[in-house]
Coordinates of C-alpha atoms and ligand atoms in Angstrom, one line a residue:
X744 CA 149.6 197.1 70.3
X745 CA 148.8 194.0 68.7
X746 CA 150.0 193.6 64.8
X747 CA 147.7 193.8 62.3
X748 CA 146.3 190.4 60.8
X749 CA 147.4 189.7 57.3
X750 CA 144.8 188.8 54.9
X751 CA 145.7 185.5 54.8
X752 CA 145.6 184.9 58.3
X753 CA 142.1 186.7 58.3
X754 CA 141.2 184.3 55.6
X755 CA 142.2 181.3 56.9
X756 CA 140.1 181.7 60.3
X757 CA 137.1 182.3 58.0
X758 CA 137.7 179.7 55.7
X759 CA 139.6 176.8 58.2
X760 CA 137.6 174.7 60.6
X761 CA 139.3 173.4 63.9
X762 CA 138.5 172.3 67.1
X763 CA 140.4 173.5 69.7
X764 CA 141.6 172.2 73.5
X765 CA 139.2 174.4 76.1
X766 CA 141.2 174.2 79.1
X767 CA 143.0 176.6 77.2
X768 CA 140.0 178.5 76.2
X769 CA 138.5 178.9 80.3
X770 CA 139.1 181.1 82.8
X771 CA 139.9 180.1 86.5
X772 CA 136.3 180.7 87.4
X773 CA 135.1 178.3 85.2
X774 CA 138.0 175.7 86.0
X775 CA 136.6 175.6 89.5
X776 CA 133.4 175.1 88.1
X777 CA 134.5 172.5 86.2
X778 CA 136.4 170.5 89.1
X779 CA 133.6 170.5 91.0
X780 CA 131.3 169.4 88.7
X781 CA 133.5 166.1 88.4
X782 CA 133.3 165.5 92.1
X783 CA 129.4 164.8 91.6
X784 CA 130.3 162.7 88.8
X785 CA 133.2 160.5 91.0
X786 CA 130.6 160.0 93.4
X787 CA 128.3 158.5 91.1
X788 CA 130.5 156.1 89.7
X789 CA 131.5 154.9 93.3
X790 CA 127.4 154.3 94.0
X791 CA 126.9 153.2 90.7
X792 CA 128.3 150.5 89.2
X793 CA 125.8 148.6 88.2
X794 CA 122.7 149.0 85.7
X795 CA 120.2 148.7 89.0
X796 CA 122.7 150.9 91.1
X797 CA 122.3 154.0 88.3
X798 CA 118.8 153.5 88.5
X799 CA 117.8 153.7 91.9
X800 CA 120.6 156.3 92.3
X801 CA 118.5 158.4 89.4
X802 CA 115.0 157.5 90.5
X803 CA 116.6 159.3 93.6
X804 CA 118.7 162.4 92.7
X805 CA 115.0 162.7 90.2
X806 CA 112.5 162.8 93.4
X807 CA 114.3 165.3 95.1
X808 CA 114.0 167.4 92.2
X809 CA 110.4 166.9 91.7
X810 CA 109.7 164.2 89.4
X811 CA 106.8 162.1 90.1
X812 CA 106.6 158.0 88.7
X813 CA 104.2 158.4 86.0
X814 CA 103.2 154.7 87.7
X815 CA 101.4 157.2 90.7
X816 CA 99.3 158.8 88.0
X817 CA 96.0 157.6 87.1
X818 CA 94.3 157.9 83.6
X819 CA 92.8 161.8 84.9
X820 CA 95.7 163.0 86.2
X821 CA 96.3 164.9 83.3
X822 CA 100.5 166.2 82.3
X823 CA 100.9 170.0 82.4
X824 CA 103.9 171.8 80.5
X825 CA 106.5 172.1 83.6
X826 CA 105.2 168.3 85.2
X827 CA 108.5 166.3 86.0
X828 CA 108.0 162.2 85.6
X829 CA 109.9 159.5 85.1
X830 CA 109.6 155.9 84.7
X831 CA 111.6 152.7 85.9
X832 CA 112.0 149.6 83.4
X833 CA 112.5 145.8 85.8
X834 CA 115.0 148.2 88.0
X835 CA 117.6 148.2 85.3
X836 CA 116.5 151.0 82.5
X837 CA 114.8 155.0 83.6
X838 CA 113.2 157.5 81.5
X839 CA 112.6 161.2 82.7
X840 CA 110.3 163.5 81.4
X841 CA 110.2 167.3 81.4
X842 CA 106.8 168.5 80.5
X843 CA 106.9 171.2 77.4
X844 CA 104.5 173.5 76.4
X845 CA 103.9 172.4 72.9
X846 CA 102.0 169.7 72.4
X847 CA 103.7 166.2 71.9
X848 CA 102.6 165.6 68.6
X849 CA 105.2 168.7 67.4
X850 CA 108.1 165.8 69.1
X851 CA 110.7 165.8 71.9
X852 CA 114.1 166.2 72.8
X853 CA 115.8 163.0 74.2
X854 CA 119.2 162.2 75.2
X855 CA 119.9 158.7 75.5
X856 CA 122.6 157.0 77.4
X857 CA 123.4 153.7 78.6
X858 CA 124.1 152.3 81.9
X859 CA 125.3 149.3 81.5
X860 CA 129.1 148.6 81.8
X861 CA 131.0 145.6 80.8
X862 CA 132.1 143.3 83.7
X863 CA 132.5 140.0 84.7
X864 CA 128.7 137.9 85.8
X865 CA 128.4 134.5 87.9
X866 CA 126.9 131.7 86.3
X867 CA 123.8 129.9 87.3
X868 CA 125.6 127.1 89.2
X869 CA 128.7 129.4 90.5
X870 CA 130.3 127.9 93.6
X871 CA 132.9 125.3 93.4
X872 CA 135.9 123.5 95.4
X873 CA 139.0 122.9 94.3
X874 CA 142.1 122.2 95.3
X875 CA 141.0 123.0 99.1
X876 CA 139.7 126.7 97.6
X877 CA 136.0 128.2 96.7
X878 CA 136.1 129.8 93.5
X879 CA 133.0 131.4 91.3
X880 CA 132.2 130.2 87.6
X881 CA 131.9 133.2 85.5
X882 CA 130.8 134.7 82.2
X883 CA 131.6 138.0 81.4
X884 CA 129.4 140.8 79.7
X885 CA 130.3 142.9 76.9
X886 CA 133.7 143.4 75.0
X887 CA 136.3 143.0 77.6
X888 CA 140.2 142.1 77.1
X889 CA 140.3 139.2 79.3
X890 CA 143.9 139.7 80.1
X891 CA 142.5 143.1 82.1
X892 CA 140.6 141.7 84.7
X893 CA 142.7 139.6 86.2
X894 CA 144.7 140.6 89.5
X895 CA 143.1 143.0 91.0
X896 CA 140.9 144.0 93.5
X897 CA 137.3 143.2 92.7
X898 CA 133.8 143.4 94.2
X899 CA 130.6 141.3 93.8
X900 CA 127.5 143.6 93.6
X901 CA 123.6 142.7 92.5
X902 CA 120.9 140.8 94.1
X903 CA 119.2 137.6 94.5
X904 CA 116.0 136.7 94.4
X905 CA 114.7 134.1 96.5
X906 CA 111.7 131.8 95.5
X907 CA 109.5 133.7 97.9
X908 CA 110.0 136.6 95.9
X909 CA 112.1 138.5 98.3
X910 CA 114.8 140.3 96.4
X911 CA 118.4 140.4 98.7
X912 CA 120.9 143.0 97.7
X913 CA 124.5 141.9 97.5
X914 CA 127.1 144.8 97.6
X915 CA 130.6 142.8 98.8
X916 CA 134.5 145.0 98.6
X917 CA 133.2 148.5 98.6
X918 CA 133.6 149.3 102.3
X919 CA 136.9 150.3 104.1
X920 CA 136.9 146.5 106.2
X921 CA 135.3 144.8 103.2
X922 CA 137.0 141.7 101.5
X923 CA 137.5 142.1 98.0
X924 CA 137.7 138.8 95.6
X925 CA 140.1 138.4 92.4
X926 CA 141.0 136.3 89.5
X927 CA 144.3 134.8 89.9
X928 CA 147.4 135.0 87.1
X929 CA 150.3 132.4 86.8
X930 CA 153.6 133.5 87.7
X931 CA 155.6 134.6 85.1
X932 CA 158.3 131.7 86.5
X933 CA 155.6 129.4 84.7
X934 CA 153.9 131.4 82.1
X935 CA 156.3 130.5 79.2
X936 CA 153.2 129.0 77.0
X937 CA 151.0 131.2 77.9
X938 CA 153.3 134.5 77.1
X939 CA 153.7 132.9 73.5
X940 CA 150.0 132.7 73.0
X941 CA 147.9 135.1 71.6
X942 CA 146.6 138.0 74.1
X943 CA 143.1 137.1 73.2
X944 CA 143.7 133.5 74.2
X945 CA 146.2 133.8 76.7
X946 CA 143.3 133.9 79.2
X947 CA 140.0 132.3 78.5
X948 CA 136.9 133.1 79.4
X949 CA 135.9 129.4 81.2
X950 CA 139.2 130.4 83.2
X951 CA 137.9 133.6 84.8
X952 CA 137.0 132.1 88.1
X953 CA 136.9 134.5 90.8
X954 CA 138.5 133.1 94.4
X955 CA 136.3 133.3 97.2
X956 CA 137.5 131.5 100.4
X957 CA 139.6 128.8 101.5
X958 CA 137.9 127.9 105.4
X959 CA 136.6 124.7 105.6
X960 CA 133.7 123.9 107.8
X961 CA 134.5 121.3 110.6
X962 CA 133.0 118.3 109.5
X963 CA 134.8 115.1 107.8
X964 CA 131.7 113.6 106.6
X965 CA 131.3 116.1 104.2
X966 CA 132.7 116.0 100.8
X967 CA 133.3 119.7 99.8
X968 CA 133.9 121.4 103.2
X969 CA 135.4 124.9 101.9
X970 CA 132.3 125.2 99.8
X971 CA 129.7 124.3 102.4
X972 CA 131.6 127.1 104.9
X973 CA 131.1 129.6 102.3
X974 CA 127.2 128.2 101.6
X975 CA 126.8 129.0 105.2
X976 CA 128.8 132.6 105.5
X977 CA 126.3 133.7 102.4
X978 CA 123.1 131.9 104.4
X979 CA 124.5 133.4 107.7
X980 CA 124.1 137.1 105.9
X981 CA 121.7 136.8 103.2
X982 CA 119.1 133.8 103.6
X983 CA 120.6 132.6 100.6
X984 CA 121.1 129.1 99.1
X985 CA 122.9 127.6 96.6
X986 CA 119.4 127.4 94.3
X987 CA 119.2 131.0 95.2
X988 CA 121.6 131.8 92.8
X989 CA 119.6 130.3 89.9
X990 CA 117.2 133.6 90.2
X991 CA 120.3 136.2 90.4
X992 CA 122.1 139.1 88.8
X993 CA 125.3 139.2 90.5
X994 CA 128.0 141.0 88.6
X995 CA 131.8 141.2 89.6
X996 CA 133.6 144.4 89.3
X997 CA 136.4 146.5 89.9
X998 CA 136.3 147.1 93.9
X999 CA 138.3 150.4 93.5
X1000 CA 136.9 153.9 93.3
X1001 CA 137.4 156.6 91.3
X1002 CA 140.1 159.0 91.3
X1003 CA 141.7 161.5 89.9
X1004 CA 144.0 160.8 87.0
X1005 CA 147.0 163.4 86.4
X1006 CA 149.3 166.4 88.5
X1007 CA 146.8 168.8 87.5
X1008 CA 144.0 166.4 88.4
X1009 CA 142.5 166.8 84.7
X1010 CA 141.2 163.4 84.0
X1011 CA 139.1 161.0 85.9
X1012 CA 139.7 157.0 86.4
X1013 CA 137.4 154.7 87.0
X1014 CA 134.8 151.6 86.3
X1015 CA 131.9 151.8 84.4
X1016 CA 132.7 155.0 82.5
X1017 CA 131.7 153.8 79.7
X1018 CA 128.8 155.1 79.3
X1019 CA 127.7 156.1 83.1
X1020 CA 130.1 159.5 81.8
X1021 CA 127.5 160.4 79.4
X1022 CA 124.3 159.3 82.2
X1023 CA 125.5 161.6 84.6
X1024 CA 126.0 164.3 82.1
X1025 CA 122.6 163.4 80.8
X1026 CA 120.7 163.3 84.2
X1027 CA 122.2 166.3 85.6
X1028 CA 120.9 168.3 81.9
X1029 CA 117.4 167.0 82.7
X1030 CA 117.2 167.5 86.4
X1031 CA 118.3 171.0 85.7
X1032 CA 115.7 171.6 82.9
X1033 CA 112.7 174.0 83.6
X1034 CA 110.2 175.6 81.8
X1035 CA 111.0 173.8 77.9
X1036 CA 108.9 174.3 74.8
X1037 CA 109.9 170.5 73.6
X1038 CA 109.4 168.0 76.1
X1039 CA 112.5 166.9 77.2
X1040 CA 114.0 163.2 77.8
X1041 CA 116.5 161.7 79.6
X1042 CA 117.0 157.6 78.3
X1043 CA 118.6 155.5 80.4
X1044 CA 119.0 152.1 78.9
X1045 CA 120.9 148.6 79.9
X1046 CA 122.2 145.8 77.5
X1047 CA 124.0 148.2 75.1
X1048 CA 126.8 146.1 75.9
X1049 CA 125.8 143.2 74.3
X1050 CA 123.8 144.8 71.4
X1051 CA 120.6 146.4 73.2
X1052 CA 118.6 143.3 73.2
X1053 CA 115.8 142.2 75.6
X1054 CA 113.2 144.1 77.6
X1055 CA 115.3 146.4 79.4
X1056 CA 117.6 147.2 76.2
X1057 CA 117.2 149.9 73.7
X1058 CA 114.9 147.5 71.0
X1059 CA 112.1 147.0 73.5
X1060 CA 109.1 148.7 73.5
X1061 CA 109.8 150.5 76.9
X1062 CA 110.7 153.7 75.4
X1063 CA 108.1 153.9 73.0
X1064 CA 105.5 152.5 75.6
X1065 CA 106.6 155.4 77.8
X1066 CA 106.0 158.3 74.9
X1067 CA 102.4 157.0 74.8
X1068 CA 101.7 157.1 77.8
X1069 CA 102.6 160.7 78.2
X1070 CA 101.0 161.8 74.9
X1071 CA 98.0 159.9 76.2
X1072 CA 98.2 161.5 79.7
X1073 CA 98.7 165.1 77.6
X1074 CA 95.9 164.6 75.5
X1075 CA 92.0 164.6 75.6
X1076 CA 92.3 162.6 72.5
X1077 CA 94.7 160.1 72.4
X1078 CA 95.0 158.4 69.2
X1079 CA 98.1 156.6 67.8
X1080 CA 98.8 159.1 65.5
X1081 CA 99.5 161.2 68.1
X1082 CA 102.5 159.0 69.3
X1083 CA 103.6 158.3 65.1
X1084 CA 103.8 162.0 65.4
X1085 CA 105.8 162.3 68.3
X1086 CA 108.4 160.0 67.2
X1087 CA 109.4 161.4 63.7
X1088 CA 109.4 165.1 64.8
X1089 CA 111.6 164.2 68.0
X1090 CA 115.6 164.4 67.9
X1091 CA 117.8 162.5 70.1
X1092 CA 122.0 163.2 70.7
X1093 CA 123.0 159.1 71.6
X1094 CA 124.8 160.3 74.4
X1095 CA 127.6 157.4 74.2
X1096 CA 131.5 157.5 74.3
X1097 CA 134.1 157.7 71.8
X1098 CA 138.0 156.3 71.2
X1099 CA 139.9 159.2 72.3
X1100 CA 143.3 160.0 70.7
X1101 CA 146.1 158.0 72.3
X1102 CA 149.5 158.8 72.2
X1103 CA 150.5 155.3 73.2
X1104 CA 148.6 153.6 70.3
X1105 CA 149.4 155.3 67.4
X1106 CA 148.2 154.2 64.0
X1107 CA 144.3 153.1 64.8
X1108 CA 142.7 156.5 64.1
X1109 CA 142.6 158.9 61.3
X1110 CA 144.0 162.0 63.1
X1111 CA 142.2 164.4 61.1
X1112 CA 138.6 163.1 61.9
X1113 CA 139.5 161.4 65.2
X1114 CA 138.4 162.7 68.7
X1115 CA 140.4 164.2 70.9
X1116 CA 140.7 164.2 75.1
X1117 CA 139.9 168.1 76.4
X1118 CA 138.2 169.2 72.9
X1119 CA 134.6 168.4 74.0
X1120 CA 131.5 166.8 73.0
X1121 CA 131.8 164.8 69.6
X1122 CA 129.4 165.5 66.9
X1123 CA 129.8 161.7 65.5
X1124 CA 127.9 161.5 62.2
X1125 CA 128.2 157.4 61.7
X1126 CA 129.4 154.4 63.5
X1127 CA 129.5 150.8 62.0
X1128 CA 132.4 149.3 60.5
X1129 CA 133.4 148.2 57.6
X1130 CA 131.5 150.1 55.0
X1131 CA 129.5 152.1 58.1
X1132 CA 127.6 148.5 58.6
X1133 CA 125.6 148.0 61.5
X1134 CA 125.6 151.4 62.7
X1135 CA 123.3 154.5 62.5
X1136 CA 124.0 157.7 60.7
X1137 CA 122.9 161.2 61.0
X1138 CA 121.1 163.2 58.6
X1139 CA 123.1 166.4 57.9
X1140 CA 120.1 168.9 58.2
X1141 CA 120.1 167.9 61.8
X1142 CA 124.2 168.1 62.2
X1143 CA 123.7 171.9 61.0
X1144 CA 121.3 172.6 63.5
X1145 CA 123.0 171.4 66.5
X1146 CA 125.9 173.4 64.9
X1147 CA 124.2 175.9 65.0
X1148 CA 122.8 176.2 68.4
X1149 CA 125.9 174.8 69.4
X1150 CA 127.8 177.3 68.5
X1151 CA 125.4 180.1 69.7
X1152 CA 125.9 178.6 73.1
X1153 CA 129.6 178.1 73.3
X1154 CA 129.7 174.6 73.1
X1155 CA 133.5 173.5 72.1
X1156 CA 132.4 170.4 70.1
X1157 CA 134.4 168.0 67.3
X1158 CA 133.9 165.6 65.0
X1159 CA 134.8 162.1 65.5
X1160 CA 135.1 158.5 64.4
X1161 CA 135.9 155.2 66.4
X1162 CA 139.0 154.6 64.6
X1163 CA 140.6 154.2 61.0
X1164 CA 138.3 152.4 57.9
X1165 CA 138.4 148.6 58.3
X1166 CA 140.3 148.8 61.9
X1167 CA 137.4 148.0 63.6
X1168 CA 134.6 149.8 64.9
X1169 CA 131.0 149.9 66.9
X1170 CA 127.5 151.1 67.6
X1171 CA 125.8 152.6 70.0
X1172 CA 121.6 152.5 71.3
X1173 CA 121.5 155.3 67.9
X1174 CA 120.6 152.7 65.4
X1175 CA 117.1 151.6 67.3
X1176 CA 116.1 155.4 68.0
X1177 CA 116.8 155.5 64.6
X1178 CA 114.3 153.2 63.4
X1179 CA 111.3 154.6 65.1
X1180 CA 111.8 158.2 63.2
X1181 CA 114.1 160.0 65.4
X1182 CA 116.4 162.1 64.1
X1183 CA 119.5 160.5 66.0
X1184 CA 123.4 161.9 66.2
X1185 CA 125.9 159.9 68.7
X1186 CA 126.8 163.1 71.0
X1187 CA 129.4 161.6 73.6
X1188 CA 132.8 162.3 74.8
X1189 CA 136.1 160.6 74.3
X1190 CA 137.7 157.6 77.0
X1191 CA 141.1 156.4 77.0
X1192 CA 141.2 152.7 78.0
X1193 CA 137.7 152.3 77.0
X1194 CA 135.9 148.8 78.2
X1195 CA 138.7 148.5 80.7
X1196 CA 138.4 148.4 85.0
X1197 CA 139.8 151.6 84.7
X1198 CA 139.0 154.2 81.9
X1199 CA 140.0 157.5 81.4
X1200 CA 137.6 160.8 80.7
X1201 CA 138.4 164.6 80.6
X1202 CA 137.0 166.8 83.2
X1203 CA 136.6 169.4 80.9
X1204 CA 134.8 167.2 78.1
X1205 CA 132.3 165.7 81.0
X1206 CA 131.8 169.4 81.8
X1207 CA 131.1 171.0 78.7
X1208 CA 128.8 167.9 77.7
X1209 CA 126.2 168.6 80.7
X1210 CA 126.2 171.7 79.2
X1211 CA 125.6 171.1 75.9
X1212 CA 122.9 168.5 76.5
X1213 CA 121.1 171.5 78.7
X1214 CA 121.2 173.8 75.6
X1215 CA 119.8 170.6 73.9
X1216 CA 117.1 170.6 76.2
X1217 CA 116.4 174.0 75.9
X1218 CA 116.1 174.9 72.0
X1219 CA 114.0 173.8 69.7
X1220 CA 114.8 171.6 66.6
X1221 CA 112.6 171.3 64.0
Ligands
MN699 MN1 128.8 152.8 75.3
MN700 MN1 130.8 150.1 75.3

């Protein structure tokens, strides 16, 4: 027979909040569950690494569950409570809608992810010979460590569109007989400048040139032979010119897949992470979501990474655009009140990722309000930095009532920050939300290695987050 608590111990569970690691919480039942739940996930990183490669893979996995472009509609074909749509912004942003019963004046339920990754992008006027090689001008997107990206295997993915308006997809280093391209290092034999520099300036961003061939075409008349060979591979496959690349969003990264990280196979590595983790757990909440009171949203944005600007980013109108057209397609009378309604009785989680805990970089987070790997969604109150600026922060009725049906529905959740007071910080898509009257939490998990090729995610976090943004879905806040 088990011992008797004390009345302290008693006390101290009723009185003493912690969050606790679930694998040790689960049962073997629901560890299968949860390893197979990451295989979905691993796939959709390998098909997904770009903005445009999310969203066509989610305008697909959405169709075969039933969801119609609202684009197909016309002004009479009026939304019914149950109805499935979704729209697609330029290819690069997606919203899906689940039909509710109330009316959409009373609000909706959004989650919001982004799925845009960092990475490295060709410049206008890429191609270039030197030194009897072809290399690629780049500029790179988002907050990378430069240092990162260098030798190792990479792939060139995105499309080009040609001035006849044909639009040529480009997906190079993902096959098995594929080439893959990469930026080179200097030998450590020679490096003894650069290993004294700084790590942020030990490799520059003008010195990220991706190698691409070294062939020359056979013809001593011409000046730049290795770069007229690989004109003609590229015109040989695609049609393509060297103008062509003027209209073209061609992005370079990691050729590797994802994998399993760990004996126990716990974690999962791999690109783009940051913040497809929280898309996929986002998508697969709305494309299992039936029969809601609150219309429910899945928002899936691009150009987080470099601040949510422009017309496929979180501050465009898109979103907003999309809400009335579904309260006008719900509605006899559609006024704009209808839509100032909507917005300031909906509630969004900012499904975005968080520093995870680690061990190997001790010092940058407060422990005790930190987030942890295998703990489970993070209830994130504020980001920002220094003094919370720049960031968004949650209004405390709403953190008690996603507590609340939080804890009614076994969610393991915990709190979080990005990292220690003045040692940096971030924001997420939150913020803009924010300012159209939704009540807005970031709701993500935690990633070691975050930004980098390869980042680092919990199985059982990514697990219990699709769950929690399906018991989202399915109660009402108000
Ligand atoms: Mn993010
Ligand atoms: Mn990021």
């Amino acid at each position: 027979m088990e011992d008797k608590k004390t009345n302290g111990q008693l006390l101290n569970e009723k009185l003493t909040h912690s969050s606790e690691y679930i694998w040790e919480k689960i049962d073997e039942k629901e560890k299968e569950l949860v390893f197979k739940f990451s295989e979905g996930y691993k796939k959709f990183l390998n098909s997904s690494k770009t903005e445009r490669e999310c969203a066509a893979f989610t305008v697909k996995m959405a169709e075969e569950k039933g969801f119609v472009s609202i684009d197909s509609l016309g002004k009479d074909n009026k939304l019914t409570p149950g109805m499935k749509v979704y729209q697609v912004n330029r290819n690069k942003s997606v919203v899906l809608a689940v039909i509710g019963k109330k009316g959409l004046e009373n609000g909706v339920n959004i989650v919001g992810a982004h799925i845009d990754s960092p990475r490295i992008d060709l410049k206008q006027n890429p191609v270039y010979e030197d030194t009897g090689m072809v290399l690629l001008k780049t500029h790179y997107y988002g907050g990378i460590k430069k240092y990162q990206w260098v030798t190792i295997p990479l792939a060139l993915h995105g499309v080009v569109v040609k001035v006849n308006g044909d639009v040529v997809d480009v997906n190079i280093g993902e096959e098995d007989n594929d080439p893959v391209f990469t930026i080179t290092d200097l030998l450590p034999h020679l490096a003894q400048d650069q290993m004294q520099k700084k790590m942020s300036e030990a490799i520059t961003g003008e010195g990220l040139n991706v190698l691409f061939g070294s062939i020359p075409y056979d013809d001593d008349k011409v000046k730049d032979k290795v770069k007229l060979n690989i004109l003609k591979l590229l015109n040989d496959k695609y049609g393509i010119t060297e103008e062509d690349f003027v209209s073209a969003d061609l992005e370079i990264v990691p050729a590797f897949k994802a994998s399993d990280v760990g004996l126990d196979r716990s974690f999962v590595g791999g690109y783009g992470q940051d913040d497809r983790v929280c898309s996929y757990a986002a998508l697969d909440a709305i494309l299992n979501t039936n029969d809601v009171d609150k219309t429910a949203i899945c928002l899936l944005t691009d150009k987080e990474e470099i601040g949510s600007m422009g017309n496929t980013g979180a501050q465009s109108v898109f979103f907003e655009n999309f809400l009335a057209k579904i309260c006008f397609l719900s509605t006899d009378n559609y006024n704009d009140i209808i839509l100032r309604s909507c917005l300031s009785n909906s509630t969004m989680l900012s499904a975005d990722v968080n520093s995870g805990v680690d061990p190997n970089y001790e010092g940058v987070q407060d422990k005790r309000n930190a987030s942890y790997m295998g703990k489970g969604i993070i209830l994130q109150k504020y980001t920002g930095s220094r003094g919370k600026a720049g960031g968004s922060e949650a209004n405390p009725e709403f953190i008690a009532k996603l507590r609340k049906i939080f804890n009614e529905n076994n969610i393991s959740w915990q709190t979080g920050e990005i990292g220690k007071v003045d040692k940096g910080g971030g924001g997420t898509i939150a913020q803009f939300l924010a300012n159209l009257g939704v009540e807005v939490i970031d709701c993500g998990v935690a990633v070691l290695s975050m930004h980098s090729p390869f980042e680092i995610t919990s199985k059982i976090d990514i697990y219990t987050m699709a769950k929690a943004y399906n018991v989202f879905y399915k109660n009402i806040i108000s």
